Coordinates of C-alpha atoms in Angstrom, one line a residue:
X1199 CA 23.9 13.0 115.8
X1200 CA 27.3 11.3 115.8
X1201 CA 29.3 13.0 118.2
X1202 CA 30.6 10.3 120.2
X1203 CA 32.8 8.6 117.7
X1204 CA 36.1 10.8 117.9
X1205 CA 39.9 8.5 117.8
X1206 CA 42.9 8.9 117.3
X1207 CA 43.5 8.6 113.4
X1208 CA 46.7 6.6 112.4
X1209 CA 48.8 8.5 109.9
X1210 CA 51.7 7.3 107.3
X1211 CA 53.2 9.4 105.7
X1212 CA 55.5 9.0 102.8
X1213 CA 58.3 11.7 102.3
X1214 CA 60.0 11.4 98.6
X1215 CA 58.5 7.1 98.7
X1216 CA 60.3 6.7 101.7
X1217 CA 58.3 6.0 105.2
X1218 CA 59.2 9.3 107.3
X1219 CA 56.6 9.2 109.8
X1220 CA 58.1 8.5 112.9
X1221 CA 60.5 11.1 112.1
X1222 CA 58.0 14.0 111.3
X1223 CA 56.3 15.5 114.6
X1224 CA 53.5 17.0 113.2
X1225 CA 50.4 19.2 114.9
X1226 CA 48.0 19.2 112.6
X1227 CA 47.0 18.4 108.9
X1228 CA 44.8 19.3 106.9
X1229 CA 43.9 18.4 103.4
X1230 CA 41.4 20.2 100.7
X1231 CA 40.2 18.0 97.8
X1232 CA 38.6 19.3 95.1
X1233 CA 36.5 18.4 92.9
X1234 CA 37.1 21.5 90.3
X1235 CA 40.4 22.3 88.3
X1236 CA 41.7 24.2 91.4
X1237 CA 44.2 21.9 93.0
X1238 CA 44.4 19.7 96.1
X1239 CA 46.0 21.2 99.1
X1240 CA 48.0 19.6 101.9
X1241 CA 49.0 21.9 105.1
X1242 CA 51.1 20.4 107.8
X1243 CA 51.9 22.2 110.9
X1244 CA 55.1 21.5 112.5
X1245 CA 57.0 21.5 115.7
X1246 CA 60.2 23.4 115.1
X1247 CA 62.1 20.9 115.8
X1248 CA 60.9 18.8 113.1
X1249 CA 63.5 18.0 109.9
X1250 CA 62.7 20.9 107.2
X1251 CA 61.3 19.5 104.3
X1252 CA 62.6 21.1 100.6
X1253 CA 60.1 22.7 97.8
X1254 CA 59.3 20.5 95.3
X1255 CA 59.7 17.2 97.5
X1256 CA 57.1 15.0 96.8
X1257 CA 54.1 14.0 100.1
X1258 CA 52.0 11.0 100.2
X1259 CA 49.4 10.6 103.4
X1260 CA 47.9 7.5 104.1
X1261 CA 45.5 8.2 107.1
X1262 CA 44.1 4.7 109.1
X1263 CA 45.4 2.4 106.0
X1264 CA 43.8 4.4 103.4
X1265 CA 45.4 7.0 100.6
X1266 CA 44.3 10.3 100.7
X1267 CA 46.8 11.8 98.5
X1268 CA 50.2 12.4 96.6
X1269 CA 51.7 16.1 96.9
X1270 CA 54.2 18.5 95.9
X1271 CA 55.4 21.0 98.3
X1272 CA 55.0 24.5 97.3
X1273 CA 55.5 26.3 100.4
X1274 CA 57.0 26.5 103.9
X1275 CA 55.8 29.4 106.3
X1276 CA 58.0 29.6 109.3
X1277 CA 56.7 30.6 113.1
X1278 CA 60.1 31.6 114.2
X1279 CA 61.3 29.0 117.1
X1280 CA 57.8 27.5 117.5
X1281 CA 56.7 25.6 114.3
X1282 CA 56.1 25.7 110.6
X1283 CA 53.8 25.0 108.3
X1284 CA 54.4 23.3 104.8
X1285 CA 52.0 23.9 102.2
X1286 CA 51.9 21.3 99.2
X1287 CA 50.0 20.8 96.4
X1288 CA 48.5 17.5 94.3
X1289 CA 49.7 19.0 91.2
X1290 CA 53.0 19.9 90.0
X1291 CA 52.1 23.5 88.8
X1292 CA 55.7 24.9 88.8
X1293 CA 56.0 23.8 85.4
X1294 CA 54.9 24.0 82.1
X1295 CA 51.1 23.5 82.8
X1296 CA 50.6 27.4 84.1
X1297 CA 52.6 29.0 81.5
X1298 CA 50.3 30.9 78.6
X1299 CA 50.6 29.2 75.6
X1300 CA 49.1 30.7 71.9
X1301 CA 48.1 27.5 69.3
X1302 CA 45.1 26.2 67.3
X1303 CA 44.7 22.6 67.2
X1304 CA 43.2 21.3 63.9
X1305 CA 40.8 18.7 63.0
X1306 CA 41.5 16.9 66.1
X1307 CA 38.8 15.8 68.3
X1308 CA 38.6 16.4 72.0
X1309 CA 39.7 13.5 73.1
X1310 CA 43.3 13.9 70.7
X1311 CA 43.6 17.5 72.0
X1312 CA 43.3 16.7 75.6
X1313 CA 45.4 13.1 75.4
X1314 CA 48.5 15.4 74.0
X1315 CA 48.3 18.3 76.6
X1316 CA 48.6 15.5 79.7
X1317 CA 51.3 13.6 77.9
X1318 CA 53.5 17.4 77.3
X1319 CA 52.7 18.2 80.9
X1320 CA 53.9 14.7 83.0
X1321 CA 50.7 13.6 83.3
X1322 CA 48.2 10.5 82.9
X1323 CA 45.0 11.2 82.0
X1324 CA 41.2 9.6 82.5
X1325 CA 38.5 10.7 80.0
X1326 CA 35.2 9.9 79.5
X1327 CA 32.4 11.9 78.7
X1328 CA 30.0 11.7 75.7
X1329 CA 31.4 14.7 73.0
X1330 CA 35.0 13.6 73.7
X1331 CA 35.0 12.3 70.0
X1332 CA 33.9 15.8 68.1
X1333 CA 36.1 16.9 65.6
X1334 CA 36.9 20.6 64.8
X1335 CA 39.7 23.3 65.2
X1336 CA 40.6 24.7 68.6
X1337 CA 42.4 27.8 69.7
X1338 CA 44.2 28.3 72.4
X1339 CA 45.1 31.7 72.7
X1340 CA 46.9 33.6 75.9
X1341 CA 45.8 30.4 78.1
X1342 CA 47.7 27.9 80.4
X1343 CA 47.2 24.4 79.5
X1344 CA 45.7 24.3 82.9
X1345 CA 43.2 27.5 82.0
X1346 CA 42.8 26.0 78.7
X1347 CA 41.1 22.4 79.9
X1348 CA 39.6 24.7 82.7
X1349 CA 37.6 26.6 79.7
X1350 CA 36.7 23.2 77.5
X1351 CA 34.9 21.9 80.6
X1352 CA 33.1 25.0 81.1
X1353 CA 31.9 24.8 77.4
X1354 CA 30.9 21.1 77.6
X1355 CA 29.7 21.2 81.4
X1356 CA 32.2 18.6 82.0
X1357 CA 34.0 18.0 85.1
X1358 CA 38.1 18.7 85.1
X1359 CA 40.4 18.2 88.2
X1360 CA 43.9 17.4 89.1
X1361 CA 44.1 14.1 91.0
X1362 CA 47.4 12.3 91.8
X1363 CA 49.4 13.2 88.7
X1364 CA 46.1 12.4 86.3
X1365 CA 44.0 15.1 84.8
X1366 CA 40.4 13.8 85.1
X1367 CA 37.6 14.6 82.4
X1368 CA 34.2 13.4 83.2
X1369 CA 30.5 14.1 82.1
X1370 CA 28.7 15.1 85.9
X1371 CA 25.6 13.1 84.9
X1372 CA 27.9 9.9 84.6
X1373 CA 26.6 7.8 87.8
X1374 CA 29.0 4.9 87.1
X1375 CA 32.0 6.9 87.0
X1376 CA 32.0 8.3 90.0
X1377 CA 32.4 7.0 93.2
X1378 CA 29.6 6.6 95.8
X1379 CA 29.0 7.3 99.2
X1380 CA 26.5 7.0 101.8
X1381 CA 26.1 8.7 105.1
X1382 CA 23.1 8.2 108.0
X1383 CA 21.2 11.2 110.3
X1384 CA 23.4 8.9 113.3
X1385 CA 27.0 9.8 111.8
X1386 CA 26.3 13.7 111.2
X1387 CA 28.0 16.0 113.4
X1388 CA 26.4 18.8 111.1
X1389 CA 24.4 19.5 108.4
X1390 CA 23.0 22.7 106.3
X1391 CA 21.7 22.3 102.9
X1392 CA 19.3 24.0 100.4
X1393 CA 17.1 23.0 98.0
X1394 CA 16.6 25.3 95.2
X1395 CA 13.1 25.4 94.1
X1396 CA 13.7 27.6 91.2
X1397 CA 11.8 26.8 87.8
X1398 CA 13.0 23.5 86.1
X1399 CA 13.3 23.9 82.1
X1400 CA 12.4 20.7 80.0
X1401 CA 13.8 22.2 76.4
X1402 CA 16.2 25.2 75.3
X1403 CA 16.7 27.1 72.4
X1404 CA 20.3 28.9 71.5
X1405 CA 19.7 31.5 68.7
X1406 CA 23.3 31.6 66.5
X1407 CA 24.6 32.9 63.4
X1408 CA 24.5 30.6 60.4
X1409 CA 27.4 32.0 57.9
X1410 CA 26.4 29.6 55.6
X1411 CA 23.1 31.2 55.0
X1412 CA 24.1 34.2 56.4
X1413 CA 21.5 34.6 58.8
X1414 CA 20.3 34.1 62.2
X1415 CA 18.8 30.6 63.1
X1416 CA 17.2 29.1 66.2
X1417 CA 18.6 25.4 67.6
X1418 CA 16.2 23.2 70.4
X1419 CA 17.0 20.3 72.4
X1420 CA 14.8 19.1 75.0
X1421 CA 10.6 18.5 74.6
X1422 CA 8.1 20.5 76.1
X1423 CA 7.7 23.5 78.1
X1424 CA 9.5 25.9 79.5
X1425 CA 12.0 26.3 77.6
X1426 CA 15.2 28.0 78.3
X1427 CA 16.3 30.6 75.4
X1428 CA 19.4 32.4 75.4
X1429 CA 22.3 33.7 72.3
X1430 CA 25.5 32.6 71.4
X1431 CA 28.5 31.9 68.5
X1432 CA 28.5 28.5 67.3
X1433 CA 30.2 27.6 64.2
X1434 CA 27.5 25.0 63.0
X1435 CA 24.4 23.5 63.6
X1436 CA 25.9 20.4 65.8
X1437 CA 27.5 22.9 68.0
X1438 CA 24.9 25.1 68.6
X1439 CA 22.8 22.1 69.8
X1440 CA 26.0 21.2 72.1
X1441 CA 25.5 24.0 73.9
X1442 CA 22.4 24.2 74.6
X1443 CA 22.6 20.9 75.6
X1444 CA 25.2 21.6 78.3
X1445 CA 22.9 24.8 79.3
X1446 CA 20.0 22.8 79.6
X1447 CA 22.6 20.4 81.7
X1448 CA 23.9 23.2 83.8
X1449 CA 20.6 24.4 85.3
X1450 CA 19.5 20.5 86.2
X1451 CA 22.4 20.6 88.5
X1452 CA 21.7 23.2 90.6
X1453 CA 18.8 22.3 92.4
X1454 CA 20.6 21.0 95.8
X1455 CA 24.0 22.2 97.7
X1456 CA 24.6 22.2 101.7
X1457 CA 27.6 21.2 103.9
X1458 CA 28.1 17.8 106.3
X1459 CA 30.5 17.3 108.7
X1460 CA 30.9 13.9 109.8
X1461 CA 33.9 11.6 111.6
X1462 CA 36.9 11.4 109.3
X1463 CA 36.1 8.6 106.4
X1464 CA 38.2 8.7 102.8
X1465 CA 35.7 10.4 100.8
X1466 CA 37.1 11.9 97.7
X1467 CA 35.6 14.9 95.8
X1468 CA 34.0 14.2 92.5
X1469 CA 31.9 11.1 93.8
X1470 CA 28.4 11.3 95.1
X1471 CA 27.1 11.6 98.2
X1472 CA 24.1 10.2 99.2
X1473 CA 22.7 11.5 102.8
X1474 CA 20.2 10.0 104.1
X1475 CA 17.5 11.4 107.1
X1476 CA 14.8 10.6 108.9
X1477 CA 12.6 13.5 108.3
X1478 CA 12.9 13.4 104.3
X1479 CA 11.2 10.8 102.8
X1480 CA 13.7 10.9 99.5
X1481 CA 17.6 10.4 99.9
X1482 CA 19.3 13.6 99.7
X1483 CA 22.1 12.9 96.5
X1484 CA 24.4 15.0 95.1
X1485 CA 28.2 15.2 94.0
X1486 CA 30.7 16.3 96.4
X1487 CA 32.7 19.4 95.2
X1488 CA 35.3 20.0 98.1
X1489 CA 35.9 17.9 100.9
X1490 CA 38.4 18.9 104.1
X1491 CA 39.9 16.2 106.0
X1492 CA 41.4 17.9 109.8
X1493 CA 43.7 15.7 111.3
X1494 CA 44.7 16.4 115.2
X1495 CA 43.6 14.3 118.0
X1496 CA 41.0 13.0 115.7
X1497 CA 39.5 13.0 111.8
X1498 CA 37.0 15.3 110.9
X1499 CA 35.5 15.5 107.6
X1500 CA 33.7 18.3 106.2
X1501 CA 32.0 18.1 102.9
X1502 CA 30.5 20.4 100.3
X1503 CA 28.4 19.6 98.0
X1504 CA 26.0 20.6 94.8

């Protein structure tokens, strides 16, 4: 497997848009990218003799010409005389988008909803995914903004992150919205991965309350068998089926997850990775959900994926 490729990475980095790295004697560097709402991490270790950066000072890293990130420092942990380490984050959550907030958005559709809560917050915003255009009335009660686009991804099996001042809300099935990447048996350092051979539904039914005819009712999506059953609220028919839609979505998605280390390359969570071996006769595809980029002597990457 690829061992033999490690070198020296060549880093930029950019301290508050100015080009600081020649002034900036780091050790090591590490980044954690996402591909969830939980935010993107940036850890520097420094010699103590290094400039001390200020919270809330804004980090970009550019690692053999290419961008891996823009961050806001959160944190600085001190080795006393030897070194320390700054700890910043691809999201400004200082502000506004943690605080718990109680509203009800009405007759707005997803789309509306989300578009306002990026523009309050600072932030652009990328959506894309196929029930952004439903109508209806939201609550949001004792969530964050950030909890609160956390829980309408859940619902619609969507994926939400935080990515360079943009909040990001995708369908997982989309193929060409997401980036993709392939890797070969020769540039694996390491590998484990699974294949989950549990039972594959074709169809499922969500049993919900009709207050309209006051009664319960059954809702299917899908053909053939089996057929996945479970309960739950909806407020009408076209939500009911929603659900069971993203149900049915949610257990398609689980069949493969492993790990992959491989030389440092600027992989970004949220594409797809598509692994390729000598001993399986099918490419091994799946979406990357957290990739960790160590930066020393040389670049290793480590993905995760599902």
């Amino acid at each position: 497997m690829g061992i033999a490729g490690y070198r020296a990475p060549k880093i930029k980095i950019l301290y508050n848009g100015v080009d600081k790295t020649d002034e900036i004697p780091w050790i090591d560097i590490g980044i954690d990218d996402y591909e969830s709402d939980e935010s993107d991490v940036l850890n520097v270790l420094m010699h103590w003799s290094a400039p001390l950066p200020r919270e809330e000072d804004e980090i970009k890293i550019y690692i053999d010409g290419a961008f891996l990130g823009d961050f806001t420092i959160a944190t600085i942990k001190y080795n006393y005389k030897q070194s320390y380490e700054i700890e910043a984050i691809s999201a400004n959550f200082f502000k506004a988008f943690r605080e718990k907030k109680n509203r009800t958005f009405k007759a707005q559709s997803y789309k509306e909803i989300l578009k306002s809560i990026a523009k309050e917050n600072g932030y652009n915003i990328k959506i894309d995914f196929s029930r952004m255009d439903e109508v209806g009335d939201i609550e949001q009660y004792d969530l964050s903004d950030c909890a609160f686009c956390k829980k309408i991804a859940d619902d619609l099996e969507i994926t939400f992150c935080v990515k360079n001042k943009t909040l990001i809300f995708i369908d997982k099935d989309k193929d060409h919205d997401r980036v993709e990447y392939t890797i070969t048996e020769d540039e694996i350092i390491d590998l484990n991965y699974q294949i989950n051979h549990t039972k594959k539904y074709n169809a499922c039914e969500i049993k919900w309350f009709d207050s309209e005819k006051n009664k319960s009712v059954v809702s299917k999506v899908g053909e053939g068998t089996p057929v996945l059953k479970f309960s739950d609220f909806a407020r009408d028919e076209a939500e009911a089926l929603s659900k069971a839609e993203a149900k049915l979505k949610r257990q398609k998605n689980s069949v493969l997850a492993g790990t992959v280390s491989i030389h440092g390359r600027p992989f970004f969570a949220g594409g797809y990775i598509n692994i390729k071996l000598k001993d399986e006769p099918k490419t091994l595809r799946a979406i990357i959900s957290k990739i960790t980029h160590s930066i020393n002597n040389n670049w290793l990457s480590t993905i995760e994926f599902f």
